[in-house]
mmCIF file of C-alpha atoms in Angstrom:
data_model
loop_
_atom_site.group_PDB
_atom_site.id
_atom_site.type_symbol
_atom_site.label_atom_id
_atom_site.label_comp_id
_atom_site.label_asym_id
_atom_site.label_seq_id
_atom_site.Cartn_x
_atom_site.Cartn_y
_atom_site.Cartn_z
ATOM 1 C CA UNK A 1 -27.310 15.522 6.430
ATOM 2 C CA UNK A 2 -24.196 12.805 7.057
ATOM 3 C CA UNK A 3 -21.426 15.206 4.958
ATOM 4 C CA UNK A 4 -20.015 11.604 3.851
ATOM 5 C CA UNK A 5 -23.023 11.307 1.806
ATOM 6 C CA UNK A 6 -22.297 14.278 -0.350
ATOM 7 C CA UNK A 7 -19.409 13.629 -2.994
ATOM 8 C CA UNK A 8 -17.529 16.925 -3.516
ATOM 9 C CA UNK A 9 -18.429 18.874 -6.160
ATOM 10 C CA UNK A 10 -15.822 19.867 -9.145
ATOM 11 C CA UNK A 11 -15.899 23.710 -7.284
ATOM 12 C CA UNK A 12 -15.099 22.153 -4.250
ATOM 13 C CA UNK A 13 -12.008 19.447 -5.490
ATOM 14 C CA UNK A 14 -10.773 22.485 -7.831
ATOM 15 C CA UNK A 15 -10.094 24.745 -4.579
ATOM 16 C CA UNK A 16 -8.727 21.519 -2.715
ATOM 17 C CA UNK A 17 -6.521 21.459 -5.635
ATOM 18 C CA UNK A 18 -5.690 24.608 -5.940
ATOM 19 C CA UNK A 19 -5.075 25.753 -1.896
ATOM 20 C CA UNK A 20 -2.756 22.455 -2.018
ATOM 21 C CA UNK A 21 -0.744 23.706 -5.017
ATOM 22 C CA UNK A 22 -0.689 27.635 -3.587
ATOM 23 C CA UNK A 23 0.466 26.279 -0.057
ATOM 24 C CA UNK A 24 3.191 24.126 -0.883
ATOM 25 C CA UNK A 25 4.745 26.810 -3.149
ATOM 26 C CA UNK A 26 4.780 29.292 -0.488
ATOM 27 C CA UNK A 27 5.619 26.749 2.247
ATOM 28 C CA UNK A 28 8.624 26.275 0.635
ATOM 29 C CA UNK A 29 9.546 29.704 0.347
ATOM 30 C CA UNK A 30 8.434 29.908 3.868
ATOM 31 C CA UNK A 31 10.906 27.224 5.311
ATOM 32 C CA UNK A 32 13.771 28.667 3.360
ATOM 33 C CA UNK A 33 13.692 32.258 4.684
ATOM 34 C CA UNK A 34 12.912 30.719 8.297
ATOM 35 C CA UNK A 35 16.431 29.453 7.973
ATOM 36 C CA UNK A 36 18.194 32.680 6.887
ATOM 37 C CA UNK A 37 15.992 35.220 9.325
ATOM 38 C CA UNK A 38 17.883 36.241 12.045
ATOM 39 C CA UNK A 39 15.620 38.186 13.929
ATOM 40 C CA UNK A 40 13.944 36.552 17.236
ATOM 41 C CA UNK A 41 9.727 38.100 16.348
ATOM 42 C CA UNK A 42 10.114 37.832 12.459
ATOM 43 C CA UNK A 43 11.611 33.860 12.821
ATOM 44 C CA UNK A 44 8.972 33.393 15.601
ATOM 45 C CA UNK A 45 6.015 34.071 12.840
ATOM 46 C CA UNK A 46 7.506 32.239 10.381
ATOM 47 C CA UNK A 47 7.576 29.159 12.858
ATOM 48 C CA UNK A 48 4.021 29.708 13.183
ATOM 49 C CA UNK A 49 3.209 30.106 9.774
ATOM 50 C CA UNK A 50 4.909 26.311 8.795
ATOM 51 C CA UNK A 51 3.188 24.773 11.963
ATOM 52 C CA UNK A 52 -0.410 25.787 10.739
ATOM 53 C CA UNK A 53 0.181 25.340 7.260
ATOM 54 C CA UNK A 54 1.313 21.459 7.731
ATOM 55 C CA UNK A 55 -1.797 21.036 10.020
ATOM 56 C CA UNK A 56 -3.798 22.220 6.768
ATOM 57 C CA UNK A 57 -1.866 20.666 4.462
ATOM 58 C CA UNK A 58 -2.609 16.928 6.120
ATOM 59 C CA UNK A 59 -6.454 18.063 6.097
ATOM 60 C CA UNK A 60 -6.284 18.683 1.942
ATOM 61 C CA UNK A 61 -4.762 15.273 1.457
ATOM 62 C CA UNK A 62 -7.112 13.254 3.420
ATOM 63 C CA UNK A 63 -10.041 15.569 1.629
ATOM 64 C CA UNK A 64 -8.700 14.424 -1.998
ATOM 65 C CA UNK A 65 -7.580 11.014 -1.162
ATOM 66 C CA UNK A 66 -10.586 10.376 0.457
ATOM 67 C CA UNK A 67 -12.258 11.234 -3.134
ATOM 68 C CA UNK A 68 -10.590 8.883 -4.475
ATOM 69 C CA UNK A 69 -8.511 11.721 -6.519
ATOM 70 C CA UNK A 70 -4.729 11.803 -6.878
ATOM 71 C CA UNK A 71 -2.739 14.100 -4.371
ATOM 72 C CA UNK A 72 -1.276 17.051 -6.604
ATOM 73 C CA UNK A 73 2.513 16.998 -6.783
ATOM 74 C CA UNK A 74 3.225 21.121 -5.812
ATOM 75 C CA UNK A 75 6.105 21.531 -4.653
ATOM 76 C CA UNK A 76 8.279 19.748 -2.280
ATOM 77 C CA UNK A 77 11.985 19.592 -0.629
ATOM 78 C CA UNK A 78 13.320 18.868 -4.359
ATOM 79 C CA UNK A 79 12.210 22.481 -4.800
ATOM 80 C CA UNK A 80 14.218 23.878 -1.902
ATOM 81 C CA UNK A 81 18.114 23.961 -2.368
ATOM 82 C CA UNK A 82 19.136 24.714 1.431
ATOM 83 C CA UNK A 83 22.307 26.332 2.900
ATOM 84 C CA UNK A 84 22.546 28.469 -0.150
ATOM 85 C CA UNK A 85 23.579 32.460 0.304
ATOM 86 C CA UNK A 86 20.909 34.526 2.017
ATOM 87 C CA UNK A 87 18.421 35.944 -0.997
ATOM 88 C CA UNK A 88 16.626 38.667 1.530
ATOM 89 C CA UNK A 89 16.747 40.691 4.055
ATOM 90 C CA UNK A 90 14.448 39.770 7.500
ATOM 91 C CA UNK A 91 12.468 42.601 6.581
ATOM 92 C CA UNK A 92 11.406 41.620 3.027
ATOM 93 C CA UNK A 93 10.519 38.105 4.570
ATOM 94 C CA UNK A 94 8.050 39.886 6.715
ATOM 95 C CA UNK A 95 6.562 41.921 4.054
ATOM 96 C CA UNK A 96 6.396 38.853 1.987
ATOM 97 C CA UNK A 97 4.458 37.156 4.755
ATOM 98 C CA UNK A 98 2.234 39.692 4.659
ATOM 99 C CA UNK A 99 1.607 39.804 1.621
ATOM 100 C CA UNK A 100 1.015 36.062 0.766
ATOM 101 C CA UNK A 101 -1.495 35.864 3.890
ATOM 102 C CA UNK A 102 -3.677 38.522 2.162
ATOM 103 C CA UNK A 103 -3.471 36.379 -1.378
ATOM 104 C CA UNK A 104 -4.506 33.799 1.715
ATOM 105 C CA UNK A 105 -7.270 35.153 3.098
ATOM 106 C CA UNK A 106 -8.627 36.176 -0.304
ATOM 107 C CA UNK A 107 -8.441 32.716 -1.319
ATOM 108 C CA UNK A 108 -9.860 30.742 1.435
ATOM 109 C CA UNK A 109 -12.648 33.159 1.458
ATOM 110 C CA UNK A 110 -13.667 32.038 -2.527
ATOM 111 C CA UNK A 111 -13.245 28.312 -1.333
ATOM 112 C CA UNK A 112 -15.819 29.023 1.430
ATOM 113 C CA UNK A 113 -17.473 30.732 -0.967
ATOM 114 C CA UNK A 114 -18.253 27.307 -3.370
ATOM 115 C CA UNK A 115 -17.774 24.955 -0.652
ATOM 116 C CA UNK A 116 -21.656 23.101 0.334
ATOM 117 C CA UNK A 117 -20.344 20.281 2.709
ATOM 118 C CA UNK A 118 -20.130 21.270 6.075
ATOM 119 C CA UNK A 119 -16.988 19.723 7.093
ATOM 120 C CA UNK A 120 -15.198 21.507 4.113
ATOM 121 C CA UNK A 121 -17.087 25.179 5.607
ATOM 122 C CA UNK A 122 -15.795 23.978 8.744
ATOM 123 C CA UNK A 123 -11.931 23.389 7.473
ATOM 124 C CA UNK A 124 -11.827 26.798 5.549
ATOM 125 C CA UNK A 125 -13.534 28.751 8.446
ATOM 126 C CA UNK A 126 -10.396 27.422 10.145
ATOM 127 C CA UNK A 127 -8.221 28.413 7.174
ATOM 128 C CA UNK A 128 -9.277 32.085 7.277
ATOM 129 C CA UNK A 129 -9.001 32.572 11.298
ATOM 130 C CA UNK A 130 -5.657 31.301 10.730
ATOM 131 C CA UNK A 131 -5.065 33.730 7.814
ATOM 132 C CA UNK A 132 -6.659 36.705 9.995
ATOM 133 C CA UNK A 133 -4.305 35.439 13.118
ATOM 134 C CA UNK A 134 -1.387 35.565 10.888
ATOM 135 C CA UNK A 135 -2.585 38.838 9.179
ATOM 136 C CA UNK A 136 -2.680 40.764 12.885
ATOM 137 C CA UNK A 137 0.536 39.231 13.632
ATOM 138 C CA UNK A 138 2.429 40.708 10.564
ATOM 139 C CA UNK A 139 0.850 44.139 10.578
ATOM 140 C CA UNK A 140 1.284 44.485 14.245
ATOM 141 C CA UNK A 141 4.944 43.281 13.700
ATOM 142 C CA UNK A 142 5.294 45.994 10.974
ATOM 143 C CA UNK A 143 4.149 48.480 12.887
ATOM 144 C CA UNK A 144 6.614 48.134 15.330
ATOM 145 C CA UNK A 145 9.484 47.980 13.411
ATOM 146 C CA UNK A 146 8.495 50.912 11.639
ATOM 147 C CA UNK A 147 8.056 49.117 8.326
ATOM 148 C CA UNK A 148 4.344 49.379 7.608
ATOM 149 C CA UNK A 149 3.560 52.311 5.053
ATOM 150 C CA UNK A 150 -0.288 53.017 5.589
ATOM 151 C CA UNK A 151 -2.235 54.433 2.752
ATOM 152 C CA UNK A 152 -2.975 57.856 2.257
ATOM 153 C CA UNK A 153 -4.786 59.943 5.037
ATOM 154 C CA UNK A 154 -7.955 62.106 4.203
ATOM 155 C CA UNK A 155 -8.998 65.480 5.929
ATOM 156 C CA UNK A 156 -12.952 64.916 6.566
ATOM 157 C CA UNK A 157 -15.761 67.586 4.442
ATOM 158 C CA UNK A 158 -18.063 69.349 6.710
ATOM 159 C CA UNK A 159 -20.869 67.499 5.203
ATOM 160 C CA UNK A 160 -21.795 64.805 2.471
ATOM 161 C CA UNK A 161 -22.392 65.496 -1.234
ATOM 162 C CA UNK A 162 -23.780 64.419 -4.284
ATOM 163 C CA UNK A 163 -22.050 64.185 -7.783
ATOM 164 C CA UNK A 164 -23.297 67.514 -9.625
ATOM 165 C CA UNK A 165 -21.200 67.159 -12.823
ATOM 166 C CA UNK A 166 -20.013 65.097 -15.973
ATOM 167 C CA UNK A 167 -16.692 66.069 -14.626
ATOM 168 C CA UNK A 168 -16.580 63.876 -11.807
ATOM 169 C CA UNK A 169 -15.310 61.227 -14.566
ATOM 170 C CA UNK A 170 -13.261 62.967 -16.263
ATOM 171 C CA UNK A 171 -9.537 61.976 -15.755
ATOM 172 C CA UNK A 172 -7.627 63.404 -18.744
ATOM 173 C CA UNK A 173 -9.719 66.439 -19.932
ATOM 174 C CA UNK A 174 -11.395 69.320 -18.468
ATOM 175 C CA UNK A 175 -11.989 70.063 -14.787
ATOM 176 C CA UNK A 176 -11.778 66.803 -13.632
ATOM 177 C CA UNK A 177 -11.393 66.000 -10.132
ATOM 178 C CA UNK A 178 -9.350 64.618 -7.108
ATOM 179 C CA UNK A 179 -8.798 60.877 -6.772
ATOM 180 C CA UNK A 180 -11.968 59.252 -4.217
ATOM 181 C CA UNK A 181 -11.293 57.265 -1.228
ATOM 182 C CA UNK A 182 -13.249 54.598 -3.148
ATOM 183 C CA UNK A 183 -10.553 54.434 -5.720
ATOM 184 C CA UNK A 184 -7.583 55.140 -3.997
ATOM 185 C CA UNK A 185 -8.116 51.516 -1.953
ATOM 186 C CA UNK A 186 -7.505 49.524 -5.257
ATOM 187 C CA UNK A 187 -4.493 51.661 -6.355
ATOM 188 C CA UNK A 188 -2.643 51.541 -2.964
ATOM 189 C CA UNK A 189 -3.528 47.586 -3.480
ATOM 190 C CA UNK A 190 -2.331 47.225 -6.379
ATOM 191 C CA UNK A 191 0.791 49.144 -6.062
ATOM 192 C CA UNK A 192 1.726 47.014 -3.084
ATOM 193 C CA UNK A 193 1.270 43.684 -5.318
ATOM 194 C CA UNK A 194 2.781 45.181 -8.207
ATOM 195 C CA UNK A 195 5.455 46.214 -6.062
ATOM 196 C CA UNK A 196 6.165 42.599 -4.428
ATOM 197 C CA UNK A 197 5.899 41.114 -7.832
ATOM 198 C CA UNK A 198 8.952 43.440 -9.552
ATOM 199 C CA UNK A 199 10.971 42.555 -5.949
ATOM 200 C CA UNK A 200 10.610 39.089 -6.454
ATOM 201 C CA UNK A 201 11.072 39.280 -10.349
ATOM 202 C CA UNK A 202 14.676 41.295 -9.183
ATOM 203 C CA UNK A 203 15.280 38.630 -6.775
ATOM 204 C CA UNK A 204 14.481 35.523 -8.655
ATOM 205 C CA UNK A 205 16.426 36.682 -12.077
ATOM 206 C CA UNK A 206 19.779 36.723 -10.565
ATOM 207 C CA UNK A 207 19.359 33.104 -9.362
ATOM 208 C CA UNK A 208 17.451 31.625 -12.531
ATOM 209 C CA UNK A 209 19.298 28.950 -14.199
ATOM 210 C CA UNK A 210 18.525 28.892 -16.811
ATOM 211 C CA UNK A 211 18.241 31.245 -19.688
ATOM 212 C CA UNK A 212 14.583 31.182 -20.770
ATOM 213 C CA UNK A 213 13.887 31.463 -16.867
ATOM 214 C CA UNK A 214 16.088 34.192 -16.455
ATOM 215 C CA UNK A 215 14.664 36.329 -19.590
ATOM 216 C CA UNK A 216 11.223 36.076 -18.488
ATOM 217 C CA UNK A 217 11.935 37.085 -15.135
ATOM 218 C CA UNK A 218 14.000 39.920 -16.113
ATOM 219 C CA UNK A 219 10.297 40.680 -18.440
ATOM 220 C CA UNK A 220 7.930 40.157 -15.912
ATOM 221 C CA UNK A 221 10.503 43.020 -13.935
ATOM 222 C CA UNK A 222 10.055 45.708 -16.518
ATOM 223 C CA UNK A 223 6.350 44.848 -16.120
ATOM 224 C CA UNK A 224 5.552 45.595 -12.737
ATOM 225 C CA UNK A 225 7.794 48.673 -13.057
ATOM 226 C CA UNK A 226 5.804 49.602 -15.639
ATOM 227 C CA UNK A 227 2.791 49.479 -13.567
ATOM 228 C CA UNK A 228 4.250 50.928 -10.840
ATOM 229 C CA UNK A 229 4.841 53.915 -12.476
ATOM 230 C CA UNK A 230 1.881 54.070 -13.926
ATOM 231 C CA UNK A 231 -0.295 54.466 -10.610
ATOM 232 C CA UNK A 232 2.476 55.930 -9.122
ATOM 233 C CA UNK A 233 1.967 58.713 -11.044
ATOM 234 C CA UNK A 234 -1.579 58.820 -10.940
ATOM 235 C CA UNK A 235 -0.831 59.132 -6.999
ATOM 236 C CA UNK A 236 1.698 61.965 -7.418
ATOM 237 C CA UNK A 237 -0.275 64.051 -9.367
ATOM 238 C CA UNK A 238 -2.733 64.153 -6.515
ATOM 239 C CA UNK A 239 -0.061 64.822 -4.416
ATOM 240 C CA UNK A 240 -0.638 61.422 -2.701
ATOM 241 C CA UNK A 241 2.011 59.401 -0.937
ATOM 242 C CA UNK A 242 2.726 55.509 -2.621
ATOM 243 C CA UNK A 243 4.121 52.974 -0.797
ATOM 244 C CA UNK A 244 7.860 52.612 -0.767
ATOM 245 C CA UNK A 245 9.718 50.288 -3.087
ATOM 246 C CA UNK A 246 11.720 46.862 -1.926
ATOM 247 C CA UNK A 247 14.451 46.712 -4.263
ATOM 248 C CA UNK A 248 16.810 47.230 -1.706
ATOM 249 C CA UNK A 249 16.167 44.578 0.330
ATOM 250 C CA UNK A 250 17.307 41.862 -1.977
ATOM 251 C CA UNK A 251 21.088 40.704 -1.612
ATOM 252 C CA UNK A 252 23.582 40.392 -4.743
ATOM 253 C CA UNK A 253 23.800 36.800 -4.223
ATOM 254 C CA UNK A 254 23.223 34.916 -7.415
ATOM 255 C CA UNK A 255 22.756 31.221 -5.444
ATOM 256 C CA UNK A 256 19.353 30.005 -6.145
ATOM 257 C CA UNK A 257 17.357 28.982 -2.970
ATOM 258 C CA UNK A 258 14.666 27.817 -5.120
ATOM 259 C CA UNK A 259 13.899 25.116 -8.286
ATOM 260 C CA UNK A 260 13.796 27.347 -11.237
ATOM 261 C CA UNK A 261 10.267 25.596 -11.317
ATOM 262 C CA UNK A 262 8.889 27.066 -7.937
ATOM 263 C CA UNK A 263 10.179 30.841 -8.887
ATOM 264 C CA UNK A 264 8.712 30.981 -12.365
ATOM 265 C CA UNK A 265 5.392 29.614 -11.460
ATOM 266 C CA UNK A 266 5.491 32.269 -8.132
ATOM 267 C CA UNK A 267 5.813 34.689 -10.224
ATOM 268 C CA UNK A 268 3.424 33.257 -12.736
ATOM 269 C CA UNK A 269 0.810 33.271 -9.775
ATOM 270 C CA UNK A 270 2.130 36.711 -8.758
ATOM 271 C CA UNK A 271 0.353 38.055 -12.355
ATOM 272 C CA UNK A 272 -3.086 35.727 -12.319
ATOM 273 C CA UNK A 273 -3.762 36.812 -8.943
ATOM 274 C CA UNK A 274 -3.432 40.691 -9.753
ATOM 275 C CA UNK A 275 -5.830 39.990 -12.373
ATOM 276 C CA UNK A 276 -8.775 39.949 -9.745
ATOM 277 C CA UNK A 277 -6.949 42.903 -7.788
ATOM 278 C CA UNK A 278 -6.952 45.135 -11.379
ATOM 279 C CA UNK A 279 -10.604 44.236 -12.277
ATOM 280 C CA UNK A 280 -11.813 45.100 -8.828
ATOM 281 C CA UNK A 281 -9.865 48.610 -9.657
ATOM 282 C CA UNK A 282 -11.655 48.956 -12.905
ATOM 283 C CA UNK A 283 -15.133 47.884 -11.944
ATOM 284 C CA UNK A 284 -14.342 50.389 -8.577
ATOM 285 C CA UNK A 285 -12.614 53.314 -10.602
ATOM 286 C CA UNK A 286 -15.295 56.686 -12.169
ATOM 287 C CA UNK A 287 -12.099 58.327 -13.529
ATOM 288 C CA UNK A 288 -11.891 58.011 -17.100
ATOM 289 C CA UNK A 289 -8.018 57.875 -16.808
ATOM 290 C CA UNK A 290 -7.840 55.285 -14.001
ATOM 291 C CA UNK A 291 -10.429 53.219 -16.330
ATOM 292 C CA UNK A 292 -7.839 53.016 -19.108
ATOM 293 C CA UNK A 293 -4.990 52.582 -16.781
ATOM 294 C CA UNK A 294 -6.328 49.499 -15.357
ATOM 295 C CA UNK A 295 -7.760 48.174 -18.713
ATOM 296 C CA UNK A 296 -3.896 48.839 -19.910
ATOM 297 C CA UNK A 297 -2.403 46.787 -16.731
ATOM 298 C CA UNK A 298 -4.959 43.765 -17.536
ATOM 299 C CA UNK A 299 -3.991 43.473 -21.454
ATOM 300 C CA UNK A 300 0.035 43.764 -20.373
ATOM 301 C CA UNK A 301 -0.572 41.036 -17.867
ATOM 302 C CA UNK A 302 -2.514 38.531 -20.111
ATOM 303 C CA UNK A 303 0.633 38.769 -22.496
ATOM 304 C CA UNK A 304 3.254 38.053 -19.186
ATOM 305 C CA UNK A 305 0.749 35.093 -18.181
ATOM 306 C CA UNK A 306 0.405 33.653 -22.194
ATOM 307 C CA UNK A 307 4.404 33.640 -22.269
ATOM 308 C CA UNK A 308 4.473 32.071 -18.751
ATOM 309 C CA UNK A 309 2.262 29.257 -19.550
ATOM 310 C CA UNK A 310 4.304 28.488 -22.645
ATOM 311 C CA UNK A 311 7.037 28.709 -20.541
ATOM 312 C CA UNK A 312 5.795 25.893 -17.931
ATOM 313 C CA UNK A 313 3.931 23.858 -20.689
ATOM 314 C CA UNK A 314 7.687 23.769 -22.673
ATOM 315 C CA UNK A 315 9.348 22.900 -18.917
ATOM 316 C CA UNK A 316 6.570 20.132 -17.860
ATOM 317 C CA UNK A 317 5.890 21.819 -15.371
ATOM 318 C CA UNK A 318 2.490 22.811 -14.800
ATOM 319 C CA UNK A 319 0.207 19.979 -13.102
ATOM 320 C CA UNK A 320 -2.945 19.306 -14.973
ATOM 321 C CA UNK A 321 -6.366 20.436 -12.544
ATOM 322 C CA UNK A 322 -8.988 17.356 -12.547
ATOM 323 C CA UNK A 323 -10.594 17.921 -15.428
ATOM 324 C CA UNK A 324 -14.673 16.874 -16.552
ATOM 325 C CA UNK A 325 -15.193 12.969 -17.924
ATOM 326 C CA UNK A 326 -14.450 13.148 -21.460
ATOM 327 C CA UNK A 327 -17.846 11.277 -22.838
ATOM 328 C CA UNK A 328 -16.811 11.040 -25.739
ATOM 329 C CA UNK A 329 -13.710 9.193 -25.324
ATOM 330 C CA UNK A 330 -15.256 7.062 -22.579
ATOM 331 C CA UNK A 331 -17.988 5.890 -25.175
ATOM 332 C CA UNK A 332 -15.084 4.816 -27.503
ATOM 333 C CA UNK A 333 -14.010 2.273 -25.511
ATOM 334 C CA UNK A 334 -17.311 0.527 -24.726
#
């Protein structure tokens, strides 16, 4: 079937929308710590990582335009104050990277998901080898710095078991048992997010400015600590390694790279996106304690996200999604 022949469904315009919105948020974070990093591998990624996303980037437009549907505004060089103090260390780039191309791959993935026409399959397809090229290249990277904390190792049984008790579930009373392998992938996760989401928070907060900005940062902070210590301590208890904190690798400058704009919707994404992350844990987790946990973490960040929207809403900030024909309205003015 000719793909120009299909119109694109609402699904597949709302992912078009939202990759376009995503991308140019991080691209711009991307281009500013490109010109701070000074080391050779690390800048050579980054480099990479603008090249293909500009490729992709040129591909949305001519998707929407071609629609008929108005390009999305994102974010753009108006969002980028350059030759400001350096914000983070090379290292923290690269984690961030890392990080952002796993929210990637996760994302393109769902657009492939809802996408029908096949030159939209086709485009995504591309999206995610680019994601898993990028994804190889920052773990391998890592690795060789030294700066990639696997998760927790395992010592194998002898043999395989079944469940023989009520106790399997029980996380606060009782028995009880060790944390499964099956669980433990969602809380190491999870703590990694949560973790990049307080480091940005820290990092963002000293160059907010303005007040309300700076306030909600300094919130969304005590947050992710929160959380952090939450299955941080579920980890301990096991006597289970959890990845190491970034804190450190944020500067003391208080020169804002970034539009106060880009930083509190980042961290406004930050939250949604660990929404999916959390509900995987729950609907993964057999522990009674890890179940409340995670239902504890989802509640906490639905009030961050409410306060955030308000926040953008009050700001004009937030750029409305294409929304469904409004019959009723249309039938007024007949």
């Amino acid at each position: 079937m000719d793909d120009y022949k299909l119109k694109l469904t609402s699904s597949e315009i709302g992912t078009l929308w939202g990759e376009y919105i995503n991308g140019t948020m991080t691209d711009v974070v991307n281009r500013y710590m490109l010109s701070i990093i000074e080391d050779g591998p690390i800048k050579a990624i980054f480099e990479d990582a603008i090249t293909t996303y500009g490729k992709q980037k040129k591909q949305i437009v001519t998707f929407i335009e071609t629609e008929g549907f108005p390009v999305p505004i994102g974010f753009t060089e108006s969002d980028l104050f350059k030759g400001k103090q350096r914000l983070f260390t090379d290292i923290f780039c690269l984690n961030y990277l890392h990080v952002m191309t796993l929210h990637g791959l996760l994302g393109h993935s769902t657009s492939l998901a809802v996408s029908v026409r096949k030159d939209l399959r086709e485009f995504y397809d591309s999206c995610d080898n680019d994601a898993k090229r990028m994804y190889h290249q920052t773990i391998e990277l890592l690795l060789e710095k030294g700066n990639f904390q696997r998760d927790p190792l395992f010592y194998p049984a002898k043999n395989p078991e079944y469940i023989t008790s009520q106790d399997f579930i029980d996380g606060f009373f009782g028995k009880g048992r060790k944390l499964a392998a099956t669980e433990i992938i969602s809380i190491s996760f999870n703590l990694k997010k949560s973790i990049m989401a307080k480091t940005l928070s820290i990092a963002f907060s000293q160059v907010a400015q303005t007040k309300e900005v700076r306030k909600f940062l300094t919130d969304s902070e005590k947050t992710a600590d929160g959380q952090i210590k939450t299955f941080t301590k579920i980890m301990q208890t096991d006597n289970l390694p959890v990845p190491k904190s970034w804190e450190t690798e944020v500067t003391t400058s208080t020169e804002s790279p970034f539009s106060d704009k880009l930083m509190l919707y980042h961290i406004g994404f930050l939250f949604q996106a660990a929404q999916n992350y959390h509900g995987a844990g729950l609907a993964s987790s057999m522990r009674t304690d890890l179940i409340a946990a995670y239902e504890g973490t989802i509640l906490k960040n639905l009030m961050v996200t409410k306060k955030w929207y308000n926040l953008m809403v009050q700001n004009k900030w937030l750029e409305q999604p294409p929304l469904a024909p409004n019959r009723e309205e249309i039938s007024k003015k007949v």
